Short mmCIF file of C-alpha atoms in Angstrom, two decimals:
data_model
loop_
_atom_site.label_atom_id
_atom_site.label_comp_id
_atom_site.label_asym_id
_atom_site.label_seq_id
_atom_site.Cartn_x
_atom_site.Cartn_y
_atom_site.Cartn_z
CA MET J 1 0.00 0.00 0.00
CA SER J 2 0.98 3.64 -0.25
CA ARG J 3 0.34 7.05 1.24
CA ILE J 4 -0.54 10.25 -0.58
CA ALA J 5 2.09 12.81 0.37
CA ALA J 6 0.84 15.74 -1.72
CA VAL J 7 -1.46 16.73 -4.58
CA ALA J 8 -0.84 19.87 -6.63
CA PRO J 9 -3.46 21.24 -9.06
CA VAL J 10 -2.46 23.82 -11.69
CA LEU J 11 -4.39 25.85 -14.29
CA PRO J 12 -3.39 27.94 -17.33
CA GLU J 13 -3.32 31.69 -16.82
CA HIS J 14 -6.18 32.51 -19.20
CA ALA J 15 -9.54 32.38 -17.39
CA TYR J 16 -12.95 33.39 -18.74
CA PRO J 17 -16.56 33.40 -17.56
CA GLN J 18 -18.59 30.58 -19.07
CA ALA J 19 -20.83 33.01 -20.97
CA GLU J 20 -17.83 34.61 -22.68
CA ILE J 21 -16.50 31.23 -23.80
CA THR J 22 -19.96 30.27 -25.06
CA ALA J 23 -20.18 33.42 -27.17
CA GLU J 24 -16.79 32.78 -28.75
CA VAL J 25 -17.31 29.05 -29.34
CA ALA J 26 -20.77 29.47 -30.85
CA GLY J 27 -19.40 31.24 -33.91
CA LEU J 28 -16.78 28.54 -34.44
CA VAL J 29 -19.01 25.46 -34.30
CA THR J 30 -22.30 26.49 -35.95
CA ARG J 31 -24.00 29.00 -38.23
CA ASP J 32 -27.47 27.64 -37.57
CA PRO J 33 -29.44 29.90 -35.18
CA ARG J 34 -31.36 26.92 -33.82
CA ARG J 35 -28.20 24.97 -33.01
CA ARG J 36 -26.69 28.09 -31.49
CA GLY J 37 -29.73 28.38 -29.27
CA LEU J 38 -29.27 24.77 -28.12
CA LEU J 39 -25.59 25.41 -27.46
CA GLU J 40 -26.38 28.44 -25.32
CA LYS J 41 -29.05 26.54 -23.37
CA VAL J 42 -26.82 23.53 -22.76
CA GLN J 43 -23.82 25.57 -21.71
CA ALA J 44 -25.85 27.85 -19.42
CA SER J 45 -27.07 24.78 -17.52
CA SER J 46 -23.61 23.23 -17.16
CA GLY J 47 -23.02 24.28 -13.56
CA ILE J 48 -19.81 26.02 -14.67
CA ASP J 49 -18.92 29.62 -13.82
CA THR J 50 -15.35 29.83 -15.15
CA ARG J 51 -12.99 27.85 -17.35
CA HIS J 52 -9.28 28.20 -18.05
CA THR J 53 -7.79 27.90 -21.54
CA VAL J 54 -4.21 27.32 -22.55
CA LEU J 55 -4.47 30.01 -25.26
CA PRO J 56 -6.13 33.42 -25.19
CA LEU J 57 -9.74 32.89 -26.22
CA GLU J 58 -9.43 34.87 -29.46
CA LYS J 59 -6.66 32.53 -30.71
CA TYR J 60 -8.91 29.49 -31.17
CA ALA J 61 -10.53 30.80 -34.34
CA GLY J 62 -7.13 30.67 -36.08
CA LEU J 63 -6.33 27.04 -35.28
CA SER J 64 -6.45 25.13 -38.56
CA SER J 65 -5.04 21.62 -38.15
CA PHE J 66 -4.43 18.73 -35.79
CA THR J 67 -0.69 19.21 -36.34
CA GLU J 68 -0.91 22.77 -35.05
CA THR J 69 -3.04 21.95 -32.01
CA ASN J 70 -0.92 18.94 -31.06
CA ASP J 71 2.26 21.03 -31.27
CA ILE J 72 0.66 23.51 -28.88
CA TYR J 73 -0.33 20.62 -26.60
CA LEU J 74 3.28 19.44 -26.43
CA ARG J 75 4.69 22.88 -25.70
CA GLU J 76 2.12 24.11 -23.22
CA GLY J 77 1.40 20.70 -21.72
CA LEU J 78 5.02 20.27 -20.75
CA GLU J 79 4.96 23.64 -18.98
CA LEU J 80 1.86 22.72 -16.97
CA ALA J 81 3.19 19.25 -16.19
CA ALA J 82 6.46 20.70 -14.91
CA ARG J 83 4.62 23.21 -12.72
CA ALA J 84 2.34 20.58 -11.22
CA ALA J 85 5.14 18.09 -10.58
CA THR J 86 7.41 20.72 -9.03
CA ASP J 87 4.64 21.98 -6.76
CA ALA J 88 3.72 18.47 -5.63
CA LEU J 89 7.30 17.45 -4.87
CA THR J 90 7.93 20.69 -2.98
CA ALA J 91 4.77 20.20 -0.93
CA ALA J 92 5.88 16.65 -0.11
CA GLY J 93 9.35 17.82 0.93
CA LEU J 94 10.99 15.68 -1.76
CA ARG J 95 13.42 16.29 -4.63
CA PRO J 96 13.06 15.21 -8.28
CA ALA J 97 15.95 12.79 -7.74
CA ASP J 98 13.87 11.00 -5.09
CA VAL J 99 11.29 9.85 -7.66
CA ASP J 100 11.54 6.17 -8.58
CA HIS J 101 8.32 5.74 -10.60
CA LEU J 102 6.51 8.18 -12.93
CA PHE J 103 2.94 7.54 -14.14
CA PHE J 104 1.65 9.98 -16.76
CA THR J 105 -1.93 10.20 -18.05
CA THR J 106 -3.56 12.28 -20.78
CA VAL J 107 -6.21 11.98 -23.46
CA THR J 108 -5.90 15.33 -25.29
CA GLY J 109 -2.55 15.05 -27.08
CA VAL J 110 -0.14 12.45 -28.42
CA SER J 111 3.61 12.22 -28.84
CA ALA J 112 6.55 9.84 -28.88
CA PRO J 113 8.53 10.40 -26.77
CA SER J 114 5.61 11.11 -24.47
CA LEU J 115 5.48 14.12 -22.16
CA ASP J 116 6.67 12.09 -19.19
CA ALA J 117 9.94 11.38 -21.01
CA LEU J 118 10.37 15.09 -21.67
CA LEU J 119 9.72 15.76 -17.98
CA VAL J 120 12.75 13.70 -16.94
CA GLY J 121 15.30 16.22 -18.20
CA ARG J 122 13.08 19.20 -17.51
CA LEU J 123 12.66 18.37 -13.80
CA GLY J 124 15.98 16.64 -13.18
CA LEU J 125 14.46 13.22 -12.55
CA ARG J 126 16.88 10.29 -12.49
CA GLU J 127 17.66 8.64 -15.80
CA ASP J 128 16.64 5.26 -14.36
CA VAL J 129 13.15 6.42 -13.31
CA ARG J 130 10.49 3.89 -14.30
CA ARG J 131 7.94 5.52 -16.61
CA VAL J 132 4.38 4.46 -17.45
CA PRO J 133 2.73 6.78 -20.00
CA SER J 134 -1.01 6.24 -20.42
CA PHE J 135 -3.36 7.46 -23.16
CA GLY J 136 -7.06 6.63 -23.39
CA LEU J 137 -8.23 6.45 -19.79
CA GLY J 138 -9.89 9.83 -20.24
CA CYS J 139 -11.81 11.19 -17.28
CA ALA J 140 -10.94 8.06 -15.28
CA GLY J 141 -7.21 8.65 -15.66
CA GLY J 142 -6.62 10.49 -12.39
CA ALA J 143 -8.29 7.80 -10.29
CA ALA J 144 -6.69 5.03 -12.36
CA GLY J 145 -3.31 6.68 -11.87
CA LEU J 146 -3.68 6.61 -8.10
CA ALA J 147 -4.62 2.93 -8.27
CA ARG J 148 -1.84 1.87 -10.64
CA VAL J 149 0.78 3.79 -8.68
CA ASP J 150 -0.43 2.08 -5.52
CA ASP J 151 -0.12 -1.28 -7.29
CA HIS J 152 3.53 -0.50 -7.97
CA LEU J 153 4.31 0.77 -4.49
CA ALA J 154 2.72 -2.28 -2.86
CA GLY J 155 5.63 -4.24 -4.25
CA HIS J 156 8.17 -1.44 -3.77
CA PRO J 157 7.41 -0.03 -0.30
CA ASP J 158 10.65 1.98 -0.12
CA GLU J 159 9.94 3.97 -3.29
CA VAL J 160 8.51 7.34 -4.25
CA ALA J 161 6.08 7.72 -7.16
CA LEU J 162 4.89 10.74 -9.09
CA LEU J 163 1.53 10.80 -10.89
CA VAL J 164 1.10 13.56 -13.50
CA SER J 165 -2.04 14.41 -15.48
CA VAL J 166 -2.23 17.01 -18.26
CA GLU J 167 -5.41 17.78 -20.22
CA LEU J 168 -5.73 20.62 -22.74
CA CYS J 169 -9.31 19.97 -23.76
CA SER J 170 -9.77 23.32 -25.52
CA LEU J 171 -7.38 22.19 -28.26
CA THR J 172 -9.76 19.39 -29.25
CA LEU J 173 -12.57 21.80 -30.24
CA GLN J 174 -13.98 20.79 -33.63
CA HIS J 175 -14.78 23.78 -35.84
CA ASP J 176 -17.99 23.67 -37.91
CA ASP J 177 -19.29 20.65 -35.99
CA ASP J 178 -22.70 21.38 -34.50
CA SER J 179 -23.42 17.82 -33.40
CA THR J 180 -25.02 17.72 -29.97
CA ALA J 181 -21.96 15.94 -28.59
CA ASN J 182 -19.68 18.80 -29.71
CA LEU J 183 -22.09 21.44 -28.42
CA VAL J 184 -22.06 19.78 -25.00
CA ALA J 185 -18.31 19.13 -24.92
CA SER J 186 -17.42 22.66 -26.02
CA GLY J 187 -19.24 23.98 -22.96
CA LEU J 188 -18.07 21.39 -20.46
CA PHE J 189 -14.33 20.76 -20.68
CA GLY J 190 -11.52 23.01 -19.49
CA ASP J 191 -7.72 22.98 -19.45
CA GLY J 192 -5.58 22.03 -16.48
CA ALA J 193 -3.10 19.64 -14.94
CA ALA J 194 -2.32 18.03 -11.61
CA ALA J 195 0.37 15.96 -9.95
CA ALA J 196 0.34 13.69 -6.93
CA VAL J 197 3.21 12.26 -4.91
CA LEU J 198 2.65 8.83 -3.39
CA VAL J 199 5.13 7.04 -1.15
CA GLY J 200 5.46 3.36 -0.26
CA ASP J 201 4.63 2.39 3.31
CA ARG J 202 8.20 1.90 4.52
CA ARG J 203 9.41 5.11 2.87
CA ALA J 204 6.46 7.01 4.33
CA ALA J 205 7.28 5.74 7.81
CA ALA J 206 10.92 6.75 7.39
CA LEU J 207 9.97 10.23 6.22
CA GLY J 208 7.15 10.77 8.71
CA ILE J 209 4.54 11.16 5.96
CA ASP J 210 1.09 10.55 7.42
CA GLY J 211 -1.23 11.42 4.55
CA PRO J 212 -4.19 9.23 3.64
CA ARG J 213 -3.34 5.64 2.76
CA VAL J 214 -4.72 3.87 -0.31
CA VAL J 215 -6.57 0.91 1.24
CA GLY J 216 -8.47 -0.43 -1.76
CA THR J 217 -8.94 -0.08 -5.51
CA ARG J 218 -11.38 -1.35 -8.11
CA SER J 219 -11.63 -1.20 -11.91
CA ALA J 220 -14.68 -2.12 -13.98
CA LEU J 221 -15.68 -2.14 -17.65
CA TYR J 222 -19.34 -2.04 -18.62
CA PRO J 223 -20.07 -4.38 -21.56
CA GLY J 224 -21.64 -2.94 -24.68
CA THR J 225 -20.80 0.69 -23.85
CA GLU J 226 -17.63 1.15 -25.90
CA ASN J 227 -19.43 3.60 -28.21
CA ASP J 228 -20.79 5.77 -25.40
CA LEU J 229 -17.71 7.87 -24.63
CA GLY J 230 -14.38 8.57 -26.28
CA TRP J 231 -12.78 9.99 -29.41
CA GLN J 232 -13.09 9.47 -33.13
CA VAL J 233 -9.54 10.24 -34.25
CA GLY J 234 -9.11 11.64 -37.76
CA GLY J 235 -7.61 14.38 -39.88
CA SER J 236 -9.13 17.13 -37.73
CA GLY J 237 -7.92 15.58 -34.50
CA PHE J 238 -10.10 14.33 -31.66
CA ARG J 239 -13.84 14.36 -32.38
CA ILE J 240 -15.89 13.76 -29.24
CA VAL J 241 -18.08 10.68 -28.80
CA LEU J 242 -20.63 11.31 -26.06
CA SER J 243 -23.78 9.23 -25.64
CA GLY J 244 -27.03 10.69 -24.39
CA GLY J 245 -27.42 7.70 -22.09
CA MET J 246 -24.07 8.03 -20.36
CA ALA J 247 -25.42 9.07 -16.96
CA GLN J 248 -27.93 6.23 -16.88
CA THR J 249 -25.28 3.71 -17.92
CA VAL J 250 -23.01 4.54 -15.04
CA ALA J 251 -25.88 4.95 -12.58
CA GLY J 252 -26.79 1.33 -13.24
CA HIS J 253 -23.38 0.02 -12.23
CA ALA J 254 -21.88 2.32 -9.62
CA ALA J 255 -23.75 0.89 -6.62
CA ALA J 256 -22.25 -2.55 -7.10
CA ASP J 257 -18.81 -1.11 -7.79
CA VAL J 258 -18.82 1.05 -4.65
CA ALA J 259 -20.09 -1.89 -2.60
CA ALA J 260 -17.30 -4.09 -3.95
CA LEU J 261 -14.70 -1.42 -3.19
CA LEU J 262 -15.82 -0.96 0.39
CA ALA J 263 -16.76 -4.54 1.34
CA PRO J 264 -13.19 -5.68 2.13
CA LEU J 265 -12.97 -2.76 4.57
CA GLY J 266 -16.18 -3.76 6.31
CA ALA J 267 -17.67 -0.48 5.18
CA ARG J 268 -20.57 0.89 3.15
CA ALA J 269 -21.36 4.19 1.47
CA ALA J 270 -22.74 5.70 4.67
CA ASP J 271 -19.31 5.26 6.28
CA VAL J 272 -17.50 7.41 3.69
CA ALA J 273 -16.62 10.81 5.11
CA HIS J 274 -15.06 12.26 1.96
CA TRP J 275 -16.40 11.65 -1.55
CA VAL J 276 -13.92 12.56 -4.28
CA VAL J 277 -16.09 12.20 -7.38
CA HIS J 278 -15.00 13.23 -10.86
CA PRO J 279 -16.97 16.40 -11.75
CA GLY J 280 -18.12 15.12 -15.13
CA GLY J 281 -21.06 17.51 -15.24
CA PRO J 282 -24.24 18.27 -13.31
CA LYS J 283 -26.12 15.19 -14.51
CA ILE J 284 -23.27 12.94 -13.51
CA LEU J 285 -23.05 14.42 -10.04
CA ASP J 286 -26.83 14.30 -9.62
CA ALA J 287 -26.84 10.65 -10.67
CA VAL J 288 -24.04 9.71 -8.27
CA GLU J 289 -25.73 11.54 -5.43
CA ASP J 290 -29.09 9.87 -6.06
CA ALA J 291 -27.72 6.41 -6.75
CA LEU J 292 -25.63 6.33 -3.56
CA ALA J 293 -28.32 8.07 -1.48
CA LEU J 294 -25.87 10.80 -0.51
CA GLY J 295 -26.77 14.00 1.31
CA PRO J 296 -26.59 17.36 -0.49
CA GLU J 297 -23.18 18.23 1.00
CA ALA J 298 -21.44 14.98 0.03
CA LEU J 299 -20.50 16.16 -3.46
CA ALA J 300 -20.16 19.85 -2.67
CA GLY J 301 -16.43 19.71 -3.40
CA SER J 302 -16.97 18.17 -6.82
CA ARG J 303 -19.63 20.75 -7.67
CA ALA J 304 -17.32 23.56 -6.56
CA THR J 305 -14.51 22.25 -8.77
CA LEU J 306 -16.90 21.97 -11.73
CA ALA J 307 -18.06 25.56 -11.22
CA ARG J 308 -14.51 26.87 -10.88
CA THR J 309 -12.77 25.00 -13.71
CA GLY J 310 -15.18 22.87 -15.72
CA ASN J 311 -14.43 19.22 -16.43
CA LEU J 312 -10.64 18.79 -16.66
CA SER J 313 -10.87 15.15 -17.77
CA SER J 314 -8.25 13.04 -15.94
CA ALA J 315 -6.97 16.00 -13.90
CA ALA J 316 -10.38 16.94 -12.49
CA VAL J 317 -10.64 14.31 -9.75
CA LEU J 318 -7.15 15.24 -8.56
CA HIS J 319 -8.28 18.87 -8.24
CA VAL J 320 -11.17 17.68 -6.05
CA LEU J 321 -8.77 15.56 -3.99
CA ALA J 322 -6.40 18.52 -3.56
CA ASP J 323 -9.25 20.56 -2.09
CA VAL J 324 -10.05 17.77 0.37
CA LEU J 325 -6.42 17.55 1.48
CA ALA J 326 -6.24 21.34 1.86
CA GLY J 327 -9.40 21.45 3.97
CA PRO J 328 -9.91 20.90 7.70
CA PRO J 329 -8.17 17.77 9.04
CA PRO J 330 -10.49 14.75 8.79
CA ASP J 331 -11.49 12.80 11.86
CA PRO J 332 -8.99 10.08 12.83
CA GLY J 333 -9.49 7.02 10.66
CA ALA J 334 -11.83 8.82 8.25
CA LEU J 335 -12.67 6.93 5.06
CA GLY J 336 -12.59 8.48 1.58
CA ALA J 337 -13.72 7.22 -1.82
CA VAL J 338 -12.42 8.39 -5.20
CA LEU J 339 -14.74 7.67 -8.12
CA ALA J 340 -14.29 8.45 -11.83
CA PHE J 341 -15.57 7.17 -15.18
CA GLY J 342 -13.98 7.16 -18.62
CA PRO J 343 -14.02 5.57 -22.07
CA GLY J 344 -14.77 1.90 -22.09
CA VAL J 345 -17.12 2.76 -20.42
CA GLY J 346 -14.99 2.07 -17.39
CA ALA J 347 -14.97 3.01 -13.74
CA GLU J 348 -11.96 3.52 -11.49
CA LEU J 349 -12.43 3.58 -7.73
CA VAL J 350 -9.96 4.13 -4.89
CA ALA J 351 -10.57 3.87 -1.14
CA LEU J 352 -8.55 6.10 1.18
CA ARG J 353 -8.06 5.93 4.94
CA TRP J 354 -6.72 8.82 7.01
CA PRO J 355 -4.49 7.95 9.98
CA GLY J 356 -6.10 7.04 13.28
CA ALA J 357 -5.64 8.90 16.54
CA ASP J 358 -2.56 6.81 17.36
CA GLY J 359 -1.02 7.43 13.93
CA ASP J 360 -2.04 4.00 12.61
CA ASP J 361 -4.80 3.32 10.13
CA VAL J 362 -8.18 2.40 11.53
CA ARG J 363 -9.26 -0.72 9.66
CA ASP J 364 -12.51 -1.72 11.33
CA VAL J 365 -15.57 0.26 10.36
CA PRO J 366 -19.08 -0.52 11.53
CA GLY J 367 -21.51 -1.78 8.94
CA GLY J 368 -21.27 -3.99 5.91
CA PRO J 369 -21.25 -3.80 2.14
CA ASP J 370 -24.81 -2.56 1.61
CA VAL J 371 -24.81 0.34 -0.82
CA PRO J 372 -27.18 2.08 -3.20
CA GLY J 373 -25.34 3.33 -6.85
CA GLY J 374 -23.29 5.86 -9.34
CA SER J 375 -22.85 8.01 -12.65
CA ILE J 376 -21.01 10.42 -15.30
CA GLU J 377 -21.81 13.36 -17.61
CA GLU J 378 -23.66 13.75 -20.84
CA GLU J 379 -26.09 16.09 -22.52
CA ALA J 380 -27.23 18.90 -20.27
CA SER J 381 -30.88 19.52 -19.56
#
């Protein structure tokens, strides 16, 4: 198992009110007044106040090719990745040379060598650092990264791992595409990055790191949903695939997944003190809240992140987690659950346990694996 030593969220400098982005995007994706009206309605009901973009808003009209946008992704993505990684290592009290394992996730740009390889020289990581670049996990990438890093550290308890997520969703905007999926996506996704430092149990004990411990993980794929969420990759880049039934699909599976995550801990949904749910959109958060019978405050952090930044794909759940870690200290032994959904359709879940009053993890929680169910985003109301 591993402990989370630090999480650092970062955003590009350009920030705009949602209404201003809507006005700019509308002229790029449609000339049909009726489709523009739908775009404005959908984006006004997104639950988003502000989004950050890697370029000044007026620059998007001039983007003409996938080659151009991907080059921008590489340049600007590396800058954001370096910022996030540096901030996370500094917060953890560690140096780049301390990192043994680097997991990188993205779904908005491609390259070989991948950005994690470029980070090695940029940050001063060791040349023998083990790298795992990941493309395709989408919105589930942040949660999956925590889980896969924990898998590694379970077998390497003296090591330090760095998880980095970079998503520049604005660069995937499809001009002259007024499909409902593009209208929704153009009003939902923002740009950002995040990094997390996780430390193996023995290394954490040696360093005195007492952050929350990863105490369980779960992955699930939902059969027959491979066409519900993802990209169609072509000459114009990444064209969004977004099914109108996405929220219902995930809502039908999340209860069993959460129950399976918590059962080995002797816990159920009611025992979770901190819900770290990917802010996929208002319908996703509503569906998770209803399916798991959560109170109105349970997903307040996810809704706040959505309002402040929009959906940052794989980085979003790490932004929510960063807010939890920066908040008031949890009760000793408090239980947390990280939940995110991505292409597949797949779910990634992570259980966290904060230290107990004596500095050890509290493992026994009253109750059993009896849970109600889950969800992710799709077309707004």
